[in-house]
PDB file of C-alpha atoms and ligand atoms in Angstrom:
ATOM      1  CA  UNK A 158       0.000   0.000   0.000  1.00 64.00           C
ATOM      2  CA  UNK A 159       1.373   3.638  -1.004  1.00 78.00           C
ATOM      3  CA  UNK A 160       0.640   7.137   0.099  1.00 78.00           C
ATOM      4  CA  UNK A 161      -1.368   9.447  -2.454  1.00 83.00           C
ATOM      5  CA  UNK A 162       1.368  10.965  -3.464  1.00 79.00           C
ATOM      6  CA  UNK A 163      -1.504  14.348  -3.614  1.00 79.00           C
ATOM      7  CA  UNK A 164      -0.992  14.348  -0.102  1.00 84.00           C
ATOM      8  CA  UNK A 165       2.208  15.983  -0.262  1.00 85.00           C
ATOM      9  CA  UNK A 166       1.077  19.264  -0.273  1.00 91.00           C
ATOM     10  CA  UNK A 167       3.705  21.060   1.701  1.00 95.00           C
ATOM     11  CA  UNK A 168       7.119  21.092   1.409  1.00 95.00           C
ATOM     12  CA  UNK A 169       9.367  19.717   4.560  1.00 96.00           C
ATOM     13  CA  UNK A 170      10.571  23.151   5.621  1.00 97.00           C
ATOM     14  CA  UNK A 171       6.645  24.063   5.484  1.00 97.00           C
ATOM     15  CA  UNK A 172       5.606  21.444   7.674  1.00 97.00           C
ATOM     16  CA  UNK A 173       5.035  20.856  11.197  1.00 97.00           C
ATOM     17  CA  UNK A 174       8.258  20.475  12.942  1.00 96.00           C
ATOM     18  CA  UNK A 175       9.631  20.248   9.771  1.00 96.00           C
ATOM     19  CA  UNK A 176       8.103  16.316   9.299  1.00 96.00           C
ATOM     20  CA  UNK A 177      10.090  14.461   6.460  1.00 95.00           C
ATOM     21  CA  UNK A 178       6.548  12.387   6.298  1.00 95.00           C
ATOM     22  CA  UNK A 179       3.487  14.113   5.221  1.00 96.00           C
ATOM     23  CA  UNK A 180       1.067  14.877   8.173  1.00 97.00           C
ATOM     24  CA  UNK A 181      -2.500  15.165   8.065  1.00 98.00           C
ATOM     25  CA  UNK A 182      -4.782  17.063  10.860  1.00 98.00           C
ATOM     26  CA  UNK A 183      -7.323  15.255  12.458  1.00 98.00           C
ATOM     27  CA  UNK A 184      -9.587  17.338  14.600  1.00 98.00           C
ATOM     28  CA  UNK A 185     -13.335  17.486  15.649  1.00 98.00           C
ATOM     29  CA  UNK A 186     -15.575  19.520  18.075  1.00 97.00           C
ATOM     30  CA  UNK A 187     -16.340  18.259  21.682  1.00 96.00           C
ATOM     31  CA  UNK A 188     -17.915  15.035  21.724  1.00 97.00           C
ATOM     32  CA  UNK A 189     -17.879  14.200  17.306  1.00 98.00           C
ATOM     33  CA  UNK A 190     -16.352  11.604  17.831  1.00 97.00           C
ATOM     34  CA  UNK A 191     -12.585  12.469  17.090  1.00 97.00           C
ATOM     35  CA  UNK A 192     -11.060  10.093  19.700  1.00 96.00           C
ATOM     36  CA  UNK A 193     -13.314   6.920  18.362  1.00 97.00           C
ATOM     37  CA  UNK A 194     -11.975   7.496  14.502  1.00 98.00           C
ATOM     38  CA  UNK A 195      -8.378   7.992  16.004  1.00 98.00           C
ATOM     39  CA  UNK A 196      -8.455   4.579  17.506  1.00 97.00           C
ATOM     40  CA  UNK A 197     -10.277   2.864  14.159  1.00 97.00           C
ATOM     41  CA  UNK A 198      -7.311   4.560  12.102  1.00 97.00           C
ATOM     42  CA  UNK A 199      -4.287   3.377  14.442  1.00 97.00           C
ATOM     43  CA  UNK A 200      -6.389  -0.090  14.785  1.00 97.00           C
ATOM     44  CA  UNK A 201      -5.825  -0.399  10.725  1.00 95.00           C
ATOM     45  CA  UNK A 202      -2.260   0.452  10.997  1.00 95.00           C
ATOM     46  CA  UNK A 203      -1.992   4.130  10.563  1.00 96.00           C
ATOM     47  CA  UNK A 204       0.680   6.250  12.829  1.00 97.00           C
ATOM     48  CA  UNK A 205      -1.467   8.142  15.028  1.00 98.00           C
ATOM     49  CA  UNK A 206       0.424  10.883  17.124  1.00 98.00           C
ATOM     50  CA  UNK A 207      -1.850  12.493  20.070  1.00 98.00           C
ATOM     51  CA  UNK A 208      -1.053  16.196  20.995  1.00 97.00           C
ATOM     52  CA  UNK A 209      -3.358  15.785  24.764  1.00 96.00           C
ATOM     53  CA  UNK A 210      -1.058  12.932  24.976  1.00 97.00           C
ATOM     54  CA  UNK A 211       2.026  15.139  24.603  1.00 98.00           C
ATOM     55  CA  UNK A 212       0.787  17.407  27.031  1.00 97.00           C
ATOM     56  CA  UNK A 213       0.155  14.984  29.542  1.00 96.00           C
ATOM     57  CA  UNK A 214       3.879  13.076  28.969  1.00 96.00           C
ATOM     58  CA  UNK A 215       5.234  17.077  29.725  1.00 98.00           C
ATOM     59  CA  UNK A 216       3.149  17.186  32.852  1.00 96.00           C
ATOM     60  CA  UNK A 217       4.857  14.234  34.217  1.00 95.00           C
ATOM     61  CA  UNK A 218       8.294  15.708  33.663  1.00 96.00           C
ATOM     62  CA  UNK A 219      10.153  16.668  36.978  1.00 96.00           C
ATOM     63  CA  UNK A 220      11.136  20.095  35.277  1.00 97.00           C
ATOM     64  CA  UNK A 221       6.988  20.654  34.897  1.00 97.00           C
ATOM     65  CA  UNK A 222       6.544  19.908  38.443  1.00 96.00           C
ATOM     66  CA  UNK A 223       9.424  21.758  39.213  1.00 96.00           C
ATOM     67  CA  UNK A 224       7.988  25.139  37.047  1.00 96.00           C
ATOM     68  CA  UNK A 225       4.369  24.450  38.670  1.00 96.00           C
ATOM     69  CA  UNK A 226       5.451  24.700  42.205  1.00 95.00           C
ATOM     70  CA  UNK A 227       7.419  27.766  41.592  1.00 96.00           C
ATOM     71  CA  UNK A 228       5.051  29.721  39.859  1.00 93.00           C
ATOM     72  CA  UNK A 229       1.972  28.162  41.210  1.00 92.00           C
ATOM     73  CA  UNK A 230       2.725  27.016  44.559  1.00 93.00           C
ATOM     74  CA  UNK A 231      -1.166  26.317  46.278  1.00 93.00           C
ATOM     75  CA  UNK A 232      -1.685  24.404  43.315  1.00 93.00           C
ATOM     76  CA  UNK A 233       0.657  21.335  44.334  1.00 95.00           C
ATOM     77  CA  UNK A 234      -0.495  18.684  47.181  1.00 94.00           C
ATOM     78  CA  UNK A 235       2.012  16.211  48.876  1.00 94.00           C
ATOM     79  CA  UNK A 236       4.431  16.826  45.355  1.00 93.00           C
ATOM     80  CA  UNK A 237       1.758  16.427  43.320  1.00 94.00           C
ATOM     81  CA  UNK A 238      -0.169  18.502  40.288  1.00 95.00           C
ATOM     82  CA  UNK A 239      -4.023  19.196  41.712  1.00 95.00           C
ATOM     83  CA  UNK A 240      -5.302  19.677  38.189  1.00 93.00           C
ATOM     84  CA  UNK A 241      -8.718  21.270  39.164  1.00 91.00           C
ATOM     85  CA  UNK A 242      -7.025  23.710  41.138  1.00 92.00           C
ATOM     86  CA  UNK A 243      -4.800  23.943  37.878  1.00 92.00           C
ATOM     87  CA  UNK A 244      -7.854  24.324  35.648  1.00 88.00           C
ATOM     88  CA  UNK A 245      -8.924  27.165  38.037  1.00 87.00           C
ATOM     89  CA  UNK A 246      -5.839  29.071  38.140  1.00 82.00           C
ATOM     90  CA  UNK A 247      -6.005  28.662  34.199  1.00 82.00           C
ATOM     91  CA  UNK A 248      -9.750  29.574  33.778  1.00 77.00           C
ATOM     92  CA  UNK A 249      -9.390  32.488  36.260  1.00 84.00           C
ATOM     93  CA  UNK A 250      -6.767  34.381  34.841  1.00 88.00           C
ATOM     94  CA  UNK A 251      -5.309  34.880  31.374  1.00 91.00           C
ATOM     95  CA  UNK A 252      -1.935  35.941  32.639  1.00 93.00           C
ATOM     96  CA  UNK A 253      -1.812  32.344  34.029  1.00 91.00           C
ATOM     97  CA  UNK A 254      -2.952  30.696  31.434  1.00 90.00           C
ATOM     98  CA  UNK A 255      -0.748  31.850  28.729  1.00 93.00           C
ATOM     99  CA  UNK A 256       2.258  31.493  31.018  1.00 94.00           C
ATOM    100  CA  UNK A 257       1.504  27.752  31.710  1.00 94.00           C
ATOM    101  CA  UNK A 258       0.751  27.245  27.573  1.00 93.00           C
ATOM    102  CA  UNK A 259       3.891  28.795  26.841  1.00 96.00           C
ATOM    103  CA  UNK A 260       5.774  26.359  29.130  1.00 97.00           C
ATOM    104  CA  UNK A 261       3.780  23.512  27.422  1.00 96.00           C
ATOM    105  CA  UNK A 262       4.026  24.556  23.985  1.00 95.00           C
ATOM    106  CA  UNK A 263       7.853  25.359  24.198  1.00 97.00           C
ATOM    107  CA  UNK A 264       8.469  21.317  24.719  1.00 98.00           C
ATOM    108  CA  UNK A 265       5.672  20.142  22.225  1.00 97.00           C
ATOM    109  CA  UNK A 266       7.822  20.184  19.418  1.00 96.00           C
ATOM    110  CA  UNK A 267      10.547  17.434  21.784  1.00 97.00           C
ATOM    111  CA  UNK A 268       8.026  15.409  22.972  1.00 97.00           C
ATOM    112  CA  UNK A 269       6.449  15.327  19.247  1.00 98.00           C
ATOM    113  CA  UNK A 270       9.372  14.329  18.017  1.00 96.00           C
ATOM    114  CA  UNK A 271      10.275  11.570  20.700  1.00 96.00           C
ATOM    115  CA  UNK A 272       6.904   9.934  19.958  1.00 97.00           C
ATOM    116  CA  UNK A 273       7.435  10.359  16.273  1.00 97.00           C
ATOM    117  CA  UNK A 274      11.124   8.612  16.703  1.00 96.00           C
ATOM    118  CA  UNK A 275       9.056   5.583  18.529  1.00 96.00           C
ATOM    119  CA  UNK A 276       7.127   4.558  15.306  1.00 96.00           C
ATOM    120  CA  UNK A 277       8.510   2.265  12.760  1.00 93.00           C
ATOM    121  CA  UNK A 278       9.589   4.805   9.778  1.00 93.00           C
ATOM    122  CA  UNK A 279       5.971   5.743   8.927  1.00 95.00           C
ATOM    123  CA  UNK A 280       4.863   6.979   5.539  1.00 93.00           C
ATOM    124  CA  UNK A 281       2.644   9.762   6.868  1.00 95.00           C
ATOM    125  CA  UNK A 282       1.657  10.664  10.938  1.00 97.00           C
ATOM    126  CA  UNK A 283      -1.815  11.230  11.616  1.00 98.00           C
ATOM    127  CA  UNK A 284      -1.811  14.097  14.028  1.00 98.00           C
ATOM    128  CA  UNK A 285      -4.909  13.968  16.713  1.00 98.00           C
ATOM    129  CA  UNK A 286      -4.946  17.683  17.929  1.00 98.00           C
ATOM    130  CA  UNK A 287      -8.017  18.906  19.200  1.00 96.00           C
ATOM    131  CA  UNK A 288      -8.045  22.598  18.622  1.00 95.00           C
ATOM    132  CA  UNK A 289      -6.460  22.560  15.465  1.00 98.00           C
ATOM    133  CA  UNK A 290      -8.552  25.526  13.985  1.00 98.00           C
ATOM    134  CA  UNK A 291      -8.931  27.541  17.094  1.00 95.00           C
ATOM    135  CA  UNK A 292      -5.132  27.780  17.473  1.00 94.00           C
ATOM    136  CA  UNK A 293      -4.994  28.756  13.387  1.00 97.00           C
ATOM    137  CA  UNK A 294      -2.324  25.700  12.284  1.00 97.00           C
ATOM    138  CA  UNK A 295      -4.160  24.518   9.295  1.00 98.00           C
ATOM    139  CA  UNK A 296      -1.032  26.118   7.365  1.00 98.00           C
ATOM    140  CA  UNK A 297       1.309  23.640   8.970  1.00 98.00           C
ATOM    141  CA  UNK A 298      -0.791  20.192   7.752  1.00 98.00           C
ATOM    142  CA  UNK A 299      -0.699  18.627   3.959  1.00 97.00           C
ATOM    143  CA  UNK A 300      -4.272  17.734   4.840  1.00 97.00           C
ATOM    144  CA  UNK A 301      -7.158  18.940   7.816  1.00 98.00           C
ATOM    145  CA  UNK A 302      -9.888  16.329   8.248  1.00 98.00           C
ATOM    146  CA  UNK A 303     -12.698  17.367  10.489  1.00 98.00           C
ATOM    147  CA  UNK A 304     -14.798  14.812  12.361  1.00 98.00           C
ATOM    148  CA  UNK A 305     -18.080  15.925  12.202  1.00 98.00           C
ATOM    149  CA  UNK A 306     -21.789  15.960  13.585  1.00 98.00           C
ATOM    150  CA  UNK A 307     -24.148  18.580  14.021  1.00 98.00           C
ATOM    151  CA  UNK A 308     -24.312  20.462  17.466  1.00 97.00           C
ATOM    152  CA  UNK A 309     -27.331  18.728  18.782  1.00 97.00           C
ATOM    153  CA  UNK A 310     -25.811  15.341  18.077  1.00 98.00           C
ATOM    154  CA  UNK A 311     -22.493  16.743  19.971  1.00 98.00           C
ATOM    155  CA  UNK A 312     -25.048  17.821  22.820  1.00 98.00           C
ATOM    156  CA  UNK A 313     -26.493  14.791  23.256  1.00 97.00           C
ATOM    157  CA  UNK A 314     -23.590  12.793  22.903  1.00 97.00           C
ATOM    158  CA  UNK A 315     -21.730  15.122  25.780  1.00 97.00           C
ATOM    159  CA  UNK A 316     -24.618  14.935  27.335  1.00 97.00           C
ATOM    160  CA  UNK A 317     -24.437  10.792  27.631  1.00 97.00           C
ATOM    161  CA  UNK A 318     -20.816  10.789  28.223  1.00 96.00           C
ATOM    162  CA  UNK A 319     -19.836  13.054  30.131  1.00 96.00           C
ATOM    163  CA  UNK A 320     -23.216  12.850  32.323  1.00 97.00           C
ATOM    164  CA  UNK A 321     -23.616  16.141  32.410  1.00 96.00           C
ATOM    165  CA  UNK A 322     -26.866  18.716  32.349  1.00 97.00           C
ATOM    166  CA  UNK A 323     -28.006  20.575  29.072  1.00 96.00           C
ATOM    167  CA  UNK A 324     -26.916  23.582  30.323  1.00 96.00           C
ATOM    168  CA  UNK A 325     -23.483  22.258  30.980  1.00 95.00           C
ATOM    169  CA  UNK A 326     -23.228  20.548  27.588  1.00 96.00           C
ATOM    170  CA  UNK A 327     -24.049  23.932  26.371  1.00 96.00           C
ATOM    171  CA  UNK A 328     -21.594  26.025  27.712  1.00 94.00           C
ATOM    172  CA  UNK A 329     -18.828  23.148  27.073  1.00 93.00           C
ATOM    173  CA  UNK A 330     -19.620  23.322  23.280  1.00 96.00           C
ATOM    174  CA  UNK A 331     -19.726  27.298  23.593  1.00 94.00           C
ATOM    175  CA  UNK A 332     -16.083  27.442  24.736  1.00 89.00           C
ATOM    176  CA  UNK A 333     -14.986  25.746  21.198  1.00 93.00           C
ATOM    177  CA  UNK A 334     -14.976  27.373  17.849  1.00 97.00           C
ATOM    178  CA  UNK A 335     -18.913  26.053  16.308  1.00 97.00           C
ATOM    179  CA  UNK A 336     -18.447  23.055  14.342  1.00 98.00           C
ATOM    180  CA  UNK A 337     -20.260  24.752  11.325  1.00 98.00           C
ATOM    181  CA  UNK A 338     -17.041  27.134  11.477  1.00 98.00           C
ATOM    182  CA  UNK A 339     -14.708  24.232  11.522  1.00 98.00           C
ATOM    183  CA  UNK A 340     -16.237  22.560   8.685  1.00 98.00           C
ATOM    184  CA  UNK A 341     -15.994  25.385   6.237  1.00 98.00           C
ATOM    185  CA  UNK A 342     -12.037  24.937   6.977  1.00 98.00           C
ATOM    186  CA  UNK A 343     -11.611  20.983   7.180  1.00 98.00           C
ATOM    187  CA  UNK A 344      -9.956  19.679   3.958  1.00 97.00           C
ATOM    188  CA  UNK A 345     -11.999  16.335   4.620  1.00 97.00           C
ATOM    189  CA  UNK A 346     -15.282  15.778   6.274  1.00 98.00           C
ATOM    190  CA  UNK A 347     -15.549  12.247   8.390  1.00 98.00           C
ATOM    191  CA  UNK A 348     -19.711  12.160   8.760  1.00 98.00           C
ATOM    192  CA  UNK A 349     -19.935  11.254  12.435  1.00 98.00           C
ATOM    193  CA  UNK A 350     -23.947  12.009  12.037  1.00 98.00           C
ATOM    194  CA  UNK A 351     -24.971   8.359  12.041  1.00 96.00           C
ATOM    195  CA  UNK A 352     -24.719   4.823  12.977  1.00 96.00           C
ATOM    196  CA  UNK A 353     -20.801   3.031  13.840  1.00 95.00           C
ATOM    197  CA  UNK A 354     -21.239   1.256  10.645  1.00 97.00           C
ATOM    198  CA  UNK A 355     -21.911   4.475   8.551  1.00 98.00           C
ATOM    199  CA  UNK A 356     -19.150   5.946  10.174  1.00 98.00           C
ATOM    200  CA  UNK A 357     -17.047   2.771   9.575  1.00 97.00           C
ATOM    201  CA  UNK A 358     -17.931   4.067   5.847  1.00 98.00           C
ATOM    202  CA  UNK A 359     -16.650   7.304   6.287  1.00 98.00           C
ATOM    203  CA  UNK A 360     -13.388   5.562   7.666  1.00 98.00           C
ATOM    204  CA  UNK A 361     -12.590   3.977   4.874  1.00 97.00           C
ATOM    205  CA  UNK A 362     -13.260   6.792   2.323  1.00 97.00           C
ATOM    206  CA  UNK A 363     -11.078   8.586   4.147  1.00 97.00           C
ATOM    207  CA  UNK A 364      -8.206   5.575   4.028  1.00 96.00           C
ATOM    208  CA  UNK A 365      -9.348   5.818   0.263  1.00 94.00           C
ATOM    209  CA  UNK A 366      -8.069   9.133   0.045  1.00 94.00           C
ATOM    210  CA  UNK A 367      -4.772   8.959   1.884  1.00 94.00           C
ATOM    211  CA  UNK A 368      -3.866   5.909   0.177  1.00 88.00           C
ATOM    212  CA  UNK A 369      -2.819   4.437  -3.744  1.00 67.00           C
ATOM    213  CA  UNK A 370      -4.463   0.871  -4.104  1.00 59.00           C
TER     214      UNK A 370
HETATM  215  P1  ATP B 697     -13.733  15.051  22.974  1.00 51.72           P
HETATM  216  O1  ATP B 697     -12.979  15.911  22.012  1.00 51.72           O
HETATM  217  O2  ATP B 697     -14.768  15.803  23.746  1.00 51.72           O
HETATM  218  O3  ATP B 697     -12.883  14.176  23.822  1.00 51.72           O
HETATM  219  P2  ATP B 697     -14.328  13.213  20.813  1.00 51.72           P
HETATM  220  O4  ATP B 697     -14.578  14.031  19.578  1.00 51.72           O
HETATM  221  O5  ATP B 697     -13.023  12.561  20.935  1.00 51.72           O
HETATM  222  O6  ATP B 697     -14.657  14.055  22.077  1.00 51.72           O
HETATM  223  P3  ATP B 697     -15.579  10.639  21.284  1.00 51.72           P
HETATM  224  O7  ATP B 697     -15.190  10.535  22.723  1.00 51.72           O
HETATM  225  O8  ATP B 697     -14.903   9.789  20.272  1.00 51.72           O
HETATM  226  O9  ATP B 697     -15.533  12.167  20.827  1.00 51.72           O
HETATM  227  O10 ATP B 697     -17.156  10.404  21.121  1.00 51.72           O
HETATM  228  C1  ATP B 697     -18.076  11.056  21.984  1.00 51.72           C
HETATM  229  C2  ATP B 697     -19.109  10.056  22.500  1.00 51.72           C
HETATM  230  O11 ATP B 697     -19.975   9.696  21.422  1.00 51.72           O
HETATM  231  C3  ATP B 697     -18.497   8.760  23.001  1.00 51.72           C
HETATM  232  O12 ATP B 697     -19.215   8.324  24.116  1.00 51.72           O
HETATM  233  C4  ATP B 697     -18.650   7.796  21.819  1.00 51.72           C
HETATM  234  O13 ATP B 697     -18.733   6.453  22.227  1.00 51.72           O
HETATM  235  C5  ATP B 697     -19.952   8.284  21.211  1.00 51.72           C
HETATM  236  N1  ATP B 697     -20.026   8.084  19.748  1.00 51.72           N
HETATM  237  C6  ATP B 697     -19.061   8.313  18.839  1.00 51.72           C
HETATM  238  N2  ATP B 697     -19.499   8.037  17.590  1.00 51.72           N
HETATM  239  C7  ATP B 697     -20.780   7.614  17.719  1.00 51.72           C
HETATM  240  C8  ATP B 697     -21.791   7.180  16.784  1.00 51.72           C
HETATM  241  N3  ATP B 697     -21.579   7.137  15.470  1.00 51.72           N
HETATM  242  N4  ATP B 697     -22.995   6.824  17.283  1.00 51.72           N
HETATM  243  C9  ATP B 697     -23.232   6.890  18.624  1.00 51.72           C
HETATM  244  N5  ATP B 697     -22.342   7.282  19.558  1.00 51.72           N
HETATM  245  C10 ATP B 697     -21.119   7.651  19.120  1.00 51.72           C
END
């Protein structure tokens, strides 16, 4: 099996961290349905790379603790990371929460390349990062694909999973860019609208495209 050769959009110094493989951007809104077509692609073979992954391998780093109780001292309990204090710290204050991205982001492109280094010489990487669109890095992919269902489907879905109140589900899908929004930028649309097998469909049109037969 090849790559479409199509998918070679950008050149290596255009890429994301400069990726000698094409990489394609797979991203969704809260509760599509991202995380369930991340595992069917890795389950068929495809190098999947997960950016909340990432971020949780730099949380565990000593020099992360090390940064958190300096800067945010009440935050840490018996040496450890509280994350909902974290998350309030974060939520309560932008000065915060842009110092403790920048920390993050600043070893993204190490640990990217650490879990890239892991796979066996992949043709293309399959990059899961949730808010591809709302942090504007469409640029940096050969190819955005966009898992997709409507907002009440997301809603209801949250709603199930999460076991959480309309008016919770609501404000979690309010604090993402509107799916509508996202889908008017995706490259490729996965249909997450229907059944598993319909989506199981959309899989494979999408392992149609990213692949010579
Ligand atoms: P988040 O970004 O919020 O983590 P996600 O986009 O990764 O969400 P999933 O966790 O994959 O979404 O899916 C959300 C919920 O919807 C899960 O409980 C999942 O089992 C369910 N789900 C996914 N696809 C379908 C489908 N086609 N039919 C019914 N339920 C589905």
């Amino acid at each position: 099996m090849k790559i479409n050769e199509d998918l070679n959009r950008l050149s290596q110094d255009q890429r994301l961290y400069q990726l000698e493989v094409p990489v394609i951007g797979l991203t969704g809104g809260i509760a599509s349905g991202k995380t369930t077509v991340s595992h069917k692609l890795q389950e068929k073979g495809f190098a999947v790379i997960n950016a909340d992954h990432l971020v949780k391998d730099i949380y565990a780093l000593p020099e992360t603790l090390k940064f958190i109780t300096t800067e945010f001292p009440d935050v840490i309990k018996d040496g450890e990371i509280q994350f909902p204090l974290l998350r309030q710290y974060v939520f309560s204050n932008i000065e915060n929460k842009v110092k403790i991205e920048n920390f993050i982001y600043d070893r993204l492109a190490q640990a990217f390349k650490a879990a890239f280094n892991k796979l066996d010489h992949p043709k293309m990487i399959i990059y899961d990062v949730p808010l591809l669109f709302e942090k504007n890095l469409q640029h940096l992919f050969d190819m955005t694909v966009l898992v997709y269902a409507p907002r009440e489907i997301q809603r209801t879905r949250l709603m199930k999973r999460d076991n959480v109140l309309e008016k919770m589900a609501d404000s979690m899908l309010k604090s993402q860019m509107d799916i509508e929004e996202k889908k008017l930028k995706a490259d490729f649309i996965i249909d997450n609208s229907k059944s598993d097998s319909e989506l199981a469909e959309e899989i494979n049109r999408l392992i149609h495209k990213l692949q010579i037969h």
